[in-house]
Coordinates of C-alpha atoms and ligand atoms in Angstrom, one line a residue:
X1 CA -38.5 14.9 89.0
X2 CA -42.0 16.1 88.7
X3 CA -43.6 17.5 91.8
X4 CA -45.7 20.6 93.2
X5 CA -43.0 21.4 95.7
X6 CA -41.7 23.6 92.5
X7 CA -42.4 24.0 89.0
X8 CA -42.0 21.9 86.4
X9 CA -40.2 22.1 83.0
X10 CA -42.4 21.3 79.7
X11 CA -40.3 17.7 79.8
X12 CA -41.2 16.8 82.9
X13 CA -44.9 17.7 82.4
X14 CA -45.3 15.6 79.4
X15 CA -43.2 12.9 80.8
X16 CA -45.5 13.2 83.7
X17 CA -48.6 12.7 81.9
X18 CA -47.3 10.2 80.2
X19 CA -46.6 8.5 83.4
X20 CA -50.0 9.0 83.8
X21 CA -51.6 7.3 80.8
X22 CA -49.6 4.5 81.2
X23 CA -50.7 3.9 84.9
X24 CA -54.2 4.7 84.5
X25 CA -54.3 3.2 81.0
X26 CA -57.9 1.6 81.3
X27 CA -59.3 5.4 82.1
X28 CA -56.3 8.0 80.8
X29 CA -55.2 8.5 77.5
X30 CA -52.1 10.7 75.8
X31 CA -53.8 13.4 73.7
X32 CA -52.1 15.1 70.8
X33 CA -54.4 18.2 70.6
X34 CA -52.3 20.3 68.0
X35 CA -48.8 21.8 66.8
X36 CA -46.6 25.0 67.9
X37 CA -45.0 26.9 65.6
X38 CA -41.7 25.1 66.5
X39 CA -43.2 22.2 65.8
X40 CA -43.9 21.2 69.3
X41 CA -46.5 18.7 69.3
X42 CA -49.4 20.1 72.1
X43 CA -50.1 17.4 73.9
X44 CA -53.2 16.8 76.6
X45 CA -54.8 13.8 78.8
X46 CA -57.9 12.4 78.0
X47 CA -60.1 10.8 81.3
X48 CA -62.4 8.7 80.8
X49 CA -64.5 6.1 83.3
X50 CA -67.7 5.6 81.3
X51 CA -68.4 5.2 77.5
X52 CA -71.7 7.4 79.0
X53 CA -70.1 10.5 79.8
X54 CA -69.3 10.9 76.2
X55 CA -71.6 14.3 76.1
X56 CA -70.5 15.4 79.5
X57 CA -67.4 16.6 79.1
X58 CA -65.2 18.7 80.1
X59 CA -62.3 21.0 78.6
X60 CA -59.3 22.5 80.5
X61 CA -56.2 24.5 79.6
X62 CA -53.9 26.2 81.1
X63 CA -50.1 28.1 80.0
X64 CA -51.4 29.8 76.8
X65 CA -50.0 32.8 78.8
X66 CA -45.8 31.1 79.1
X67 CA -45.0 33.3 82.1
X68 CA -47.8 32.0 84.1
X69 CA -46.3 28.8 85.1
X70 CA -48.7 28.7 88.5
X71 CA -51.3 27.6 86.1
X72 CA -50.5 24.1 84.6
X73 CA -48.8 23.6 88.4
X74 CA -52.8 23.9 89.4
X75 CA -53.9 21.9 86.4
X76 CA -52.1 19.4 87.0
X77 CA -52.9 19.0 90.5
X78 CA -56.5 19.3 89.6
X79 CA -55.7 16.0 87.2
X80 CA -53.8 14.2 89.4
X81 CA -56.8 14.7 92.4
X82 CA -59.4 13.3 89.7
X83 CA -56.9 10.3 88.8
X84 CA -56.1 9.4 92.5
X85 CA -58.4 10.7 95.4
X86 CA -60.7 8.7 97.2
X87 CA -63.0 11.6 98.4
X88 CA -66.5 10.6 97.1
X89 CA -67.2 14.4 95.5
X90 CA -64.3 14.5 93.6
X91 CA -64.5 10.8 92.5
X92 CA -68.7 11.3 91.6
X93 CA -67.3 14.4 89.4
X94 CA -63.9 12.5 87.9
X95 CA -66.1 9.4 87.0
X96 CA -69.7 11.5 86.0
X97 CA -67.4 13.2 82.9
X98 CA -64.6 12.6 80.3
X99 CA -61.9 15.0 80.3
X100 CA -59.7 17.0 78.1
X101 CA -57.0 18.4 79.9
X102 CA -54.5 20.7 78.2
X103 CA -51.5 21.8 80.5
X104 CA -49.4 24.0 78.3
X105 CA -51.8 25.5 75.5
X106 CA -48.6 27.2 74.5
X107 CA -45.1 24.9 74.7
X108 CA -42.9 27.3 72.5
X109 CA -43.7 30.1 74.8
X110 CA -43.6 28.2 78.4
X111 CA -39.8 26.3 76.7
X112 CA -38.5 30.2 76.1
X113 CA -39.8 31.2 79.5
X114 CA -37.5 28.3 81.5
X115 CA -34.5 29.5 79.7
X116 CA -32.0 31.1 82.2
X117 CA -32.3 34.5 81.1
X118 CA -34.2 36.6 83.3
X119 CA -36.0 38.5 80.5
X120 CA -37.2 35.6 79.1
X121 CA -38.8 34.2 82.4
X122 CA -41.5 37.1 81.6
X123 CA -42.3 36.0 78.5
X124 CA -46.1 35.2 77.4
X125 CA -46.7 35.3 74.1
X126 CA -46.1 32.8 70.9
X127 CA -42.5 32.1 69.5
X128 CA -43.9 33.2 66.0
X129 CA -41.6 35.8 64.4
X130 CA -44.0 38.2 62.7
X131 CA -41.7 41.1 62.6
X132 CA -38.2 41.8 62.4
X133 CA -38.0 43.9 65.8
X134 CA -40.1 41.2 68.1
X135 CA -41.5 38.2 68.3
X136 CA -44.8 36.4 68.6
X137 CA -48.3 37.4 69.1
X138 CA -50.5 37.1 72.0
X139 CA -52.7 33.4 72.2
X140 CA -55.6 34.7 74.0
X141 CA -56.0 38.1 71.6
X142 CA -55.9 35.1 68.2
X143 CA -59.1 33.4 68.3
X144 CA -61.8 33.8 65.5
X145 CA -64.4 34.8 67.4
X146 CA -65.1 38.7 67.4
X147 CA -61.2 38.9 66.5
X148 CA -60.0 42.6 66.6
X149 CA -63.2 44.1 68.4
X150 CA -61.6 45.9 71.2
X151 CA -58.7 45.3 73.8
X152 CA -55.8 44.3 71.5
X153 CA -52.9 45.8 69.6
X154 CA -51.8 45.6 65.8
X155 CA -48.5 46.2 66.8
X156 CA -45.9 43.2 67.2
X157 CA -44.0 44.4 70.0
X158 CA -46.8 44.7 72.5
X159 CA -48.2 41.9 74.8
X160 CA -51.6 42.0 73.5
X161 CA -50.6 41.8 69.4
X162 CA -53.9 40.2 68.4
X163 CA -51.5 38.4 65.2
X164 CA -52.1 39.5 61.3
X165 CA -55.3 37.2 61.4
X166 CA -57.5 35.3 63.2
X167 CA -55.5 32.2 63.9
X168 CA -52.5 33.0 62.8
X169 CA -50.9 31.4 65.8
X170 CA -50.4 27.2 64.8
X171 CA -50.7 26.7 68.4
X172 CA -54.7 28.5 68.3
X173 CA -55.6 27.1 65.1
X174 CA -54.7 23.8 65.9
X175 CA -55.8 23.6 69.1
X176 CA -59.1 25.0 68.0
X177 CA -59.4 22.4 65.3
X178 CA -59.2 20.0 68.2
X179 CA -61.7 21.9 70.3
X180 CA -64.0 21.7 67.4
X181 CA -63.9 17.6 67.1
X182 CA -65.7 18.0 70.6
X183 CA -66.9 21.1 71.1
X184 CA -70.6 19.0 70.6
X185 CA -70.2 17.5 73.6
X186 CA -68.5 20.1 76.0
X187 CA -70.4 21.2 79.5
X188 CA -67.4 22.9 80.8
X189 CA -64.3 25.1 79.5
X190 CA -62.2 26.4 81.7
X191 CA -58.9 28.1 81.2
X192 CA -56.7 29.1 83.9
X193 CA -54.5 32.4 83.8
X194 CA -52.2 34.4 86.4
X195 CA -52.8 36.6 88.1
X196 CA -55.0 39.2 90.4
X197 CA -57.4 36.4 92.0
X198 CA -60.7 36.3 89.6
X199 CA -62.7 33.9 88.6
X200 CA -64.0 35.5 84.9
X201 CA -67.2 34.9 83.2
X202 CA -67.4 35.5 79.2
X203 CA -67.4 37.9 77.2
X204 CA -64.1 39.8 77.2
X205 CA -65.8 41.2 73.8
X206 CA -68.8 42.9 75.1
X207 CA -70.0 44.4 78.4
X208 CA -73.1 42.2 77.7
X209 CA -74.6 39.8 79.8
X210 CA -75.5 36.8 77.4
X211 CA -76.3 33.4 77.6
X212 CA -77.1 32.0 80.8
X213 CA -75.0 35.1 82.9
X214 CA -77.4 35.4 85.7
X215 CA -76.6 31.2 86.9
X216 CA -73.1 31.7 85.8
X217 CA -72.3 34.5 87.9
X218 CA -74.1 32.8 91.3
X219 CA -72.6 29.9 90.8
X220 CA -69.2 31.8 91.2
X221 CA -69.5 33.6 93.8
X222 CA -70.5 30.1 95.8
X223 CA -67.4 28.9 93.9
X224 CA -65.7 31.9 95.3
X225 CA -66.5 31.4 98.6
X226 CA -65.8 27.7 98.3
X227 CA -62.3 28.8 97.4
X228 CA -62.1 31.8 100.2
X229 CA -63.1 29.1 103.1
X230 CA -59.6 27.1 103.2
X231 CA -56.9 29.7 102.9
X232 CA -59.4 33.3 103.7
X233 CA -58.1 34.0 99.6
X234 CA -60.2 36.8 97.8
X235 CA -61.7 36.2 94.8
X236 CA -63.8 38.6 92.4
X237 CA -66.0 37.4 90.2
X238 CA -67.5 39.0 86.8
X239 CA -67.1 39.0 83.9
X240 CA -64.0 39.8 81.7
X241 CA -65.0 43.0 80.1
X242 CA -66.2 44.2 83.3
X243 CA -63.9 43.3 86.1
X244 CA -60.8 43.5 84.2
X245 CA -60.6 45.1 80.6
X246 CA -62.4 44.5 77.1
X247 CA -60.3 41.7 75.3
X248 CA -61.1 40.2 72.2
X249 CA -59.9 36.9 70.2
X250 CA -59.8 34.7 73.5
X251 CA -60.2 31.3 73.3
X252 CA -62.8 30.8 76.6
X253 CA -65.0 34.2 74.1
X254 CA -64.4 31.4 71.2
X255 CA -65.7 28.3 72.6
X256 CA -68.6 29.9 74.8
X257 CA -70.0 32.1 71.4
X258 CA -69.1 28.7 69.1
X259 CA -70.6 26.0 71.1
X260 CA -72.5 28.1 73.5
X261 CA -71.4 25.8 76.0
X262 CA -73.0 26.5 79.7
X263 CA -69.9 26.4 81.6
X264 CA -67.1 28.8 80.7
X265 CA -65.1 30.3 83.2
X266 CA -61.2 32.0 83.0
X267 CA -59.2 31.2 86.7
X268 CA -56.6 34.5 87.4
X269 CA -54.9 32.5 90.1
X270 CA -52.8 34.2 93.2
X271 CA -52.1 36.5 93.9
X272 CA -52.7 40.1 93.8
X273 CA -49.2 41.6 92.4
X274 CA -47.0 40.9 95.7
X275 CA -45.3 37.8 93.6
X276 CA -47.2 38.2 90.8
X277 CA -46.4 35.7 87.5
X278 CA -42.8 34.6 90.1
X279 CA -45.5 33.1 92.5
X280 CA -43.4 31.3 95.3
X281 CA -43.0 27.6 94.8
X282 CA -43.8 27.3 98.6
X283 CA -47.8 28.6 97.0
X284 CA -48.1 25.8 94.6
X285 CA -49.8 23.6 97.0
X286 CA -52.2 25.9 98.9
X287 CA -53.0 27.7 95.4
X288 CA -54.0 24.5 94.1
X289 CA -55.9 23.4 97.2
X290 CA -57.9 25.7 97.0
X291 CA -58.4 26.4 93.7
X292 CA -59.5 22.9 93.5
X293 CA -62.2 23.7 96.3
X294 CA -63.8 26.0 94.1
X295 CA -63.4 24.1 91.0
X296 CA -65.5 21.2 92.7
X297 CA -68.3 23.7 93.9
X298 CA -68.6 24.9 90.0
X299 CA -70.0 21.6 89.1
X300 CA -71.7 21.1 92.0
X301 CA -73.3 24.6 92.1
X302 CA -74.2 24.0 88.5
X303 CA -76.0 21.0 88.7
X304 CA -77.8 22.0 92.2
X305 CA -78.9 25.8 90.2
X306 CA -79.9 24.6 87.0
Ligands
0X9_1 O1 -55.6 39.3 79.2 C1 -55.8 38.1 79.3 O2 -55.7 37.4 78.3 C2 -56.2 37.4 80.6 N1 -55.5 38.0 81.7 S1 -53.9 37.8 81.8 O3 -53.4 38.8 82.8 N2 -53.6 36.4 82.4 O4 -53.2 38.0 80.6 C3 -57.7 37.4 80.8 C4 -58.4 36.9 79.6 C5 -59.8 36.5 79.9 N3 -60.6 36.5 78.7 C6 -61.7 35.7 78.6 N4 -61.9 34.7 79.4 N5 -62.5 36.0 77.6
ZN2 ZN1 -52.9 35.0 81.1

């Protein structure tokens, strides 16, 4: 059954947050956010203490890369902390927002990389079959938002096939569809990827700093350091173009240049390559700990900077 001692299965997950809205039903409901190519209905939590916090909210995802199954183990963590813990910090920040919180972005993807085979346990792209020699596209190259400007591939067989056209995944369009119904109202988007240990800042587009850069970037380092004080784990912080490589077509590039919404930042959880994407089980816990430490000092820093 579902835990963080291990990882979960896409079942268990949705039968978890199922669990979930059925327990918390006055605050937590069972989200259908989109479709997979498989026809996998994408399903999310929505949390919600106060009819108030309706422009206040706040956007998570997490698995639109399959192999990366640290990621909706944090996510979920992260959820289950705002549903259930009594610390007044985390309860001000559960209660002060509504939530949409999107474990596995990418269910065909994250099914195909539980399968047995030890191939398939690497895989992180769609399940769409867009060529005869491989499969799927890469969800974070798909978005129509400076789509094909710079660290993506037209060819089907690499990892970071951008697709034929913008949103040509279901999953992306769909999803983004969904995005858009609140985009409006959105303070925060954050996606959460494995791993090398960075907390990214938009764009992956452009080395530019736009927007509000300068605040984003100081309050990450403090969410950094936040992170670094439980555990002594190293973050960098940046943004994507800069500390890791140009990538376009991401969905965090889509919904800050979109909405322009103030907080936007991508988690690349542990760790630096020792485990890589086959992070120990035995990390779950700590991983999420912390990451949680530092996801409570974003707000926090936010509010106190700006
Ligand atoms: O390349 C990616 O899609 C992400 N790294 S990963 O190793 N998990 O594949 C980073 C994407 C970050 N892009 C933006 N936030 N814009
Ligand atoms: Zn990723």
């Amino acid at each position: 059954s579902f835990g963080w001692e291990r990882y979960n299965t896409l079942e268990e997950i949705e039968v978890w947050m199922r669990t979930q809205a059925t327990l918390y039903s006055e605050n937590v409901t069972l989200i259908e956010g989109g479709a997979s190519y498989e026809g996998r209905t994408i399903y999310g939590l929505k949390i919600s203490y106060s009819p108030e916090n309706v422009n206040s909210s706040v956007f998570i995802e997490s698995n639109i890369h399959a192999r990366e199954w640290i990621t909706s183990a944090v996510v979920t963590y992260i959820t289950n902390e705002l549903l259930t813990s009594t610390n007044q910090t985390i309860r001000d920040l559960a209660e002060s927002h509504d939530w949409y919180i999107f474990p596995v972005f990418n269910p065909d993807g994250f099914e195909y990389s539980h399968t047995t085979l030890n191939e398939d346990r690497m895989w992180r792209k769609t399940r769409v079959p867009h060529s005869i020699l491989c499969t799927g596209a890469d969800p974070n190259r798909n978005w129509d938002y400076f789509w094909n400007h710079g660290g993506t591939s037209n060819s089907p067989c690499t990892e970071i096939y951008r697709g034929p056209t913008p949103f040509s995944e279901p999953s992306c369009r769909s999803m983004a569809d969904y995005i858009s119904t609140v985009g409006e109202t959105l303070v925060a988007y954050i996606s959460f990827h494995s791993f090398s240990q960075m907390l990214l800042i938009p764009y992956g587009y452009t080395p530019d700093h736009l927007d509000n850069y300068d605040l984003i970037y100081e309050v990450g380092l403090r969410s950094a350091e936040a992170l670094a004080q439980r555990y002594g784990t190293q973050y960098r912080v940046g943004t994507v173009y800069e500390i890791i490589y140009p990538a376009s077509g991401s969905s965090a590039d889509w919904v800050k240049g979109v909405f322009q919404t103030p907080i936007v930042y991508t988690y690349e959880l542990r760790d630096l390559g020792q485990y890589g994407f086959l992070l120990p089980p035995e990390q779950i816990i700590p991983t999420a700990e912390e990451s949680l430490d530092s996801f409570i000092t974003i707000f926090q820093q936010y509010y106190n900077l700006s």
